[in-house]
Short mmCIF file of C-alpha atoms in Angstrom, two decimals:
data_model
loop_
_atom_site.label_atom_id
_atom_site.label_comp_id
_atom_site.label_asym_id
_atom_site.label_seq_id
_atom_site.Cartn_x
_atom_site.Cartn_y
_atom_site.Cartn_z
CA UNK H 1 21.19 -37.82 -43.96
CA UNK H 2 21.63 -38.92 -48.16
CA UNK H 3 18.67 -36.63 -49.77
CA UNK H 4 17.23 -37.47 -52.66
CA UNK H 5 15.52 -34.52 -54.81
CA UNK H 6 12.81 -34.55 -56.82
CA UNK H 7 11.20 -32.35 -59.38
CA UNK H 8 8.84 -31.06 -59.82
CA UNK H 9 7.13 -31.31 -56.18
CA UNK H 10 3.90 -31.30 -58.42
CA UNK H 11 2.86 -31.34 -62.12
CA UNK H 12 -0.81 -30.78 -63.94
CA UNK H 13 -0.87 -31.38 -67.27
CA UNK H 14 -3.68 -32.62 -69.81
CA UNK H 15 -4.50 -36.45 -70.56
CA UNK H 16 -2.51 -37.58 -73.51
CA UNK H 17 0.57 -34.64 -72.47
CA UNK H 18 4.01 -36.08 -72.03
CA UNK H 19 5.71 -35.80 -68.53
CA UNK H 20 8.95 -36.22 -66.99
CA UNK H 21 9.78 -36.27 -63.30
CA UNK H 22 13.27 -35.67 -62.37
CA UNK H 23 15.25 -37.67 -59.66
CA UNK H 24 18.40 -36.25 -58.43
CA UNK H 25 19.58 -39.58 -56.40
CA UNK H 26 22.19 -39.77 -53.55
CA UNK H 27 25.60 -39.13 -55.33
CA UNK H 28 27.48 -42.33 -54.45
CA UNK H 29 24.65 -44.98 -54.98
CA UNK H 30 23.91 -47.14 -58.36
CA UNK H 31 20.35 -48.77 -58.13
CA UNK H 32 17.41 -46.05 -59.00
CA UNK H 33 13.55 -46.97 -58.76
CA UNK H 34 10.38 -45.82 -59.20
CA UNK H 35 7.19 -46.29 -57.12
CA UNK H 36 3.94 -45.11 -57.65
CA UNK H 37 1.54 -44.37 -54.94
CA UNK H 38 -1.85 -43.56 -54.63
CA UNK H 39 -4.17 -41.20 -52.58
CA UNK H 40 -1.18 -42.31 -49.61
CA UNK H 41 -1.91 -46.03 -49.77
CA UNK H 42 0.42 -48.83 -50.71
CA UNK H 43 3.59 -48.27 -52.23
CA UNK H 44 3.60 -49.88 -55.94
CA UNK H 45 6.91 -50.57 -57.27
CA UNK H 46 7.13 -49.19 -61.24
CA UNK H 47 10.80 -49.88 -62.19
CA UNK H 48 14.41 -50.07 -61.01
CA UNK H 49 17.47 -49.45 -62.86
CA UNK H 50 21.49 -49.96 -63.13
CA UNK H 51 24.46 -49.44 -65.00
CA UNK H 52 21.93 -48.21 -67.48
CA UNK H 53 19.16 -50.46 -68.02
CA UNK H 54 16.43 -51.37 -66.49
CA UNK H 55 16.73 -54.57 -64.31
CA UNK H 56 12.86 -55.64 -64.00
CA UNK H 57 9.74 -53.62 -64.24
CA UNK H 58 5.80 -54.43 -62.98
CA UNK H 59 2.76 -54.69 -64.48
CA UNK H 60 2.24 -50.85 -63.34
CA UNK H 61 5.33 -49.93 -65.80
CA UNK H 62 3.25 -49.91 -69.25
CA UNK H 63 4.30 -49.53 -72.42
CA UNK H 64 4.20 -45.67 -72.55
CA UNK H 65 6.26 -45.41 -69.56
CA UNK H 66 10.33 -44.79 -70.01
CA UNK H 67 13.35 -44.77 -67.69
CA UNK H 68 16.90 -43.73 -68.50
CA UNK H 69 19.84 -41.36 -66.53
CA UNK H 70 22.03 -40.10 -69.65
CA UNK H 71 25.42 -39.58 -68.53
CA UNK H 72 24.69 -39.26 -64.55
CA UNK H 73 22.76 -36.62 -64.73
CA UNK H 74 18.80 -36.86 -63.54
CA UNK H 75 17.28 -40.21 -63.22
CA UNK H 76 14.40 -39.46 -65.21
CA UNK H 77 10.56 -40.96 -65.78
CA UNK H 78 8.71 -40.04 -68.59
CA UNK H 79 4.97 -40.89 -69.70
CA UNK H 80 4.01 -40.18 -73.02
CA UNK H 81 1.24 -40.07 -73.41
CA UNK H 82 -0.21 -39.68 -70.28
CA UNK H 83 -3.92 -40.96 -69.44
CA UNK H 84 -6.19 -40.41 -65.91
CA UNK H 85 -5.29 -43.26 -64.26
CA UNK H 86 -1.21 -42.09 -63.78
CA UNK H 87 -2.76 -39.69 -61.85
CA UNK H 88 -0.46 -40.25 -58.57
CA UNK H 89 2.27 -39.21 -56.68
CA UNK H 90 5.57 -40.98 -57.90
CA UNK H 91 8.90 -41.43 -55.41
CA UNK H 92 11.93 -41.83 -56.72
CA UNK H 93 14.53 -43.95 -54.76
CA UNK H 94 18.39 -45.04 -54.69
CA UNK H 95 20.19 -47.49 -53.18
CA UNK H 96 24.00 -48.17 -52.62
CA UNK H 97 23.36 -52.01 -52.69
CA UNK H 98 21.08 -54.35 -53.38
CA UNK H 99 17.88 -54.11 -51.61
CA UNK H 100 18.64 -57.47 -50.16
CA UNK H 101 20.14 -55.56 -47.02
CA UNK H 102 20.74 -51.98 -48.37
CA UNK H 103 18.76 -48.59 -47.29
CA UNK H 104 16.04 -47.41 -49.79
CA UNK H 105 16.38 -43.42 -49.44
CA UNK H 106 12.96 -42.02 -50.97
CA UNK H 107 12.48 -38.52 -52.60
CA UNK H 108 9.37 -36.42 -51.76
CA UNK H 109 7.39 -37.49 -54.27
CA UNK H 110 6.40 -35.82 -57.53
CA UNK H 111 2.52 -35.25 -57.51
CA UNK H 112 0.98 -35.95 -61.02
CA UNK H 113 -2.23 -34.61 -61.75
CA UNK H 114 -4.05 -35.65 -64.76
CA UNK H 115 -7.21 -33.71 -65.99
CA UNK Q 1 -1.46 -61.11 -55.95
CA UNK Q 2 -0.95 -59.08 -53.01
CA UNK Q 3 2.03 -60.65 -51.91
CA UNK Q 4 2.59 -58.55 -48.28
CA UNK Q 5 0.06 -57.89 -46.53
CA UNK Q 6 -1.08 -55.41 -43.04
CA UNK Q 7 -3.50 -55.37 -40.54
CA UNK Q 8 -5.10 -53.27 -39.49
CA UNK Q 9 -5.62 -50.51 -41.85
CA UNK Q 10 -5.42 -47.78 -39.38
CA UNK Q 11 -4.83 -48.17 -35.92
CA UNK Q 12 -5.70 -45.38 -33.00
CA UNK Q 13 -3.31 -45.70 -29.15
CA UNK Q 14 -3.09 -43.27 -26.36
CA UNK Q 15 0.37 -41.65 -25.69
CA UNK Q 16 2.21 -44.12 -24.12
CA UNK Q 17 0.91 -47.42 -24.58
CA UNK Q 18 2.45 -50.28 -27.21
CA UNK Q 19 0.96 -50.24 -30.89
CA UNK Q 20 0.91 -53.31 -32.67
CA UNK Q 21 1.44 -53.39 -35.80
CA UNK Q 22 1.08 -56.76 -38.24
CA UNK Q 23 2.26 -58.04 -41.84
CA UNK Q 24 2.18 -61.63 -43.43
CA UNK Q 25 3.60 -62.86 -46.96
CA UNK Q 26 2.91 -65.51 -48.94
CA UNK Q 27 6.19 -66.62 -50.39
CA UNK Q 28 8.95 -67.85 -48.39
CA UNK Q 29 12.05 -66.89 -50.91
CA UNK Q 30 11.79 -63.61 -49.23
CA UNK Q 31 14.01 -63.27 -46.35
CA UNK Q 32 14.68 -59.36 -45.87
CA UNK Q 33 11.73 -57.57 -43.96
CA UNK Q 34 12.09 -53.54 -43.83
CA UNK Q 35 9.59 -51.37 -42.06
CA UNK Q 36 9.35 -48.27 -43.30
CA UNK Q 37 7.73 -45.10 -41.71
CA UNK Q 38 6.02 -42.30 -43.87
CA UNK Q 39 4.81 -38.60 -42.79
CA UNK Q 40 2.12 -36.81 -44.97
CA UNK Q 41 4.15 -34.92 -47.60
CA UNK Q 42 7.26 -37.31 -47.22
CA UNK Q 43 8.74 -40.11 -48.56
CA UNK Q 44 9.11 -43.02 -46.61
CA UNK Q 45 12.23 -43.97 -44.65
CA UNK Q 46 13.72 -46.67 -43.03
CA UNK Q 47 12.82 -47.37 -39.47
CA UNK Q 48 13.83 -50.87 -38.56
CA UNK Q 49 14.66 -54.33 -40.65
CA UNK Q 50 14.86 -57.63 -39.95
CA UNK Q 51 16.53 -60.95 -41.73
CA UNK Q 52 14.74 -64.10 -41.39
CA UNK Q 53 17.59 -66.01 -39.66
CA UNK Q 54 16.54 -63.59 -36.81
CA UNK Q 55 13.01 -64.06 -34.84
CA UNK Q 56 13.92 -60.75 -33.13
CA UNK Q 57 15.07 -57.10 -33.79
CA UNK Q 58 15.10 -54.38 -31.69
CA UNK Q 59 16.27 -50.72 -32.14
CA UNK Q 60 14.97 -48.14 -29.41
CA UNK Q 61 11.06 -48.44 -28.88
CA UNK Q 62 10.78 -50.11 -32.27
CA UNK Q 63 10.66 -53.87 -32.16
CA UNK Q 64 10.07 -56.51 -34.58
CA UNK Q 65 9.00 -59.69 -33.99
CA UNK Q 66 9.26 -62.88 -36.80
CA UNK Q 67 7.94 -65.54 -37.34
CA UNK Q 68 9.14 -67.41 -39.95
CA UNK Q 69 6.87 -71.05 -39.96
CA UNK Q 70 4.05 -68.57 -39.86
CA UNK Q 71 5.15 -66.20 -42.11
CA UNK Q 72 4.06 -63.48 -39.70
CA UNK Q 73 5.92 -60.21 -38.17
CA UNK Q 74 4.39 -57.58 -36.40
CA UNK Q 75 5.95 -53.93 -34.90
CA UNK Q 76 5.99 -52.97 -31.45
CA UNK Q 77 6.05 -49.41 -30.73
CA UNK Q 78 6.27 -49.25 -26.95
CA UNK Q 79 5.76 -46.05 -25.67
CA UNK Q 80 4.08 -44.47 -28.43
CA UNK Q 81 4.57 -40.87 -28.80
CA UNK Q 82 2.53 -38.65 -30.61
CA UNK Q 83 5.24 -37.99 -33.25
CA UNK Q 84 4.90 -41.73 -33.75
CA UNK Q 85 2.22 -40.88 -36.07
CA UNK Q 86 2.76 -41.44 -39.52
CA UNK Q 87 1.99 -44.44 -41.78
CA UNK Q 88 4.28 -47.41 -41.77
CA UNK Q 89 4.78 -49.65 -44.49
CA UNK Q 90 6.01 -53.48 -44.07
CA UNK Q 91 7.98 -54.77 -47.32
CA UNK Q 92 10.00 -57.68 -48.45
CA UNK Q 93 12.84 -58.43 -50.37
CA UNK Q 94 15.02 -61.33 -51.32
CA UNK Q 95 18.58 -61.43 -50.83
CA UNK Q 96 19.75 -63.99 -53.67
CA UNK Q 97 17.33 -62.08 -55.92
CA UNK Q 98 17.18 -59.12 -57.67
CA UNK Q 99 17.20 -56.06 -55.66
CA UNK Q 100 13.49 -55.00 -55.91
CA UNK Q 101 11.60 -54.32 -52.59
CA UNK Q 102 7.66 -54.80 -52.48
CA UNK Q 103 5.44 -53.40 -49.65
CA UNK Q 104 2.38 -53.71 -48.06
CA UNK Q 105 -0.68 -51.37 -48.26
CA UNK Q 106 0.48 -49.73 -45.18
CA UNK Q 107 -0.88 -48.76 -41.53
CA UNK Q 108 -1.93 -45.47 -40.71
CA UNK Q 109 -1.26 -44.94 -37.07
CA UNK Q 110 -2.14 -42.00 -34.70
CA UNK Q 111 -1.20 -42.03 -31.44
CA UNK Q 112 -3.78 -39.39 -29.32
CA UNK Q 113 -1.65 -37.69 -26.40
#
């Protein structure tokens, strides 16, 4: 089935470091998100995004947190800078349609690691 | 505000019996009810969905049952299989909204052959 890559599979880096996780989505679909999940517990959605912008974000999406996908190429989160509690493992997603009745296909996850 | 929410937190069936697996939400302008399954070092993926027009939806050993005045679903897995053991997520969307899809704090199931 539609595969959507991440990278990197996992990341350690220092508090206060800036990261990015990539997102390679399925070629042919237009709504990206973000979700952040913890020790394997609930899902918690961060962000989703079309046609360039970001359409809504939660709580969980603060203020050092950034989304963009420059001219197609990797859907991309950053956190700068980062701090203990990001600590997590994020999935990227991408959808075809609206979530209303289209297929979320996850990623892998990108485990973040915070020290 | 936890807005979906699943019982039990972990649930334990032999090989071959029917696990039951339950959600409830709080607001009714949600109408689009995806189950998602998860395997340790995956990312979740659709299993079965449901639209609130529908009370029923079936697909294999995977059934979900709604209840809309209740605001209630639940998953039967009928004939659980040891491979059936993962950790499945309810969420909730709304089709006249915008295109963002919430979940539940998931159920870890194991099914013991």
């Amino acid at each position: 089935g539609p595969k959507v890559l991440q990278i990197p599979s996992h990341q350690i880096i220092d508090m206060g470091q800036m990261v990015t996780l990539n997102c390679d989505p399925v070629s042919n679909h237009l709504y990206f998100y973000w979700y952040k999940q913890i020790l394997g517990q609930q899902m918690e959605f961060l962000v989703n995004f079309y046609n360039g912008k970001v359409m809504e974000k939660s709580k969980l999406f603060k203020d050092q947190f950034s989304v963009e996908r420059p001219d197609g190429s990797y859907f991309t989160l950053k956190i700068q800078p980062t701090a203990l509690e990001d600590s997590a493992v994020y999935f990227c997603a991408s959808s075809q349609d609206r979530t209303n009745t289209g297929q979320l296909y996850f990623g892998e996850g990108s485990k973040l690691t915070v020290l | 505000q936890q807005q979906v929410r699943q019982s039990p937190q972990s649930l334990t069936v032999w090989e071959g019996e029917t696990a039951i697996l339950n959600c409830s939400y709080e607001n009714s302008a949600f109408d689009y009810f995806p189950w998602y399954q998860q395997f340790p070092g995956e990312g979740p993926a659709l299993l079965i969905s449901i639209l609130s027009v529908s009370n029923k939806k079936e697909d294999g050993r995977f059934t979900i049952f709604f209840n809309k005045r209740e605001k209630k679903l639940s998953l039967h897995i009928a004939d659980s299989q040891p491979g059936d053991s993962a950790t499945y997520f309810c969420g909730r969307g709304a089709t006249g909204g915008n295109n963002k899809l919430t979940f539940g704090q998931g159920t870890v199931l194991s099914v013991i052959p």
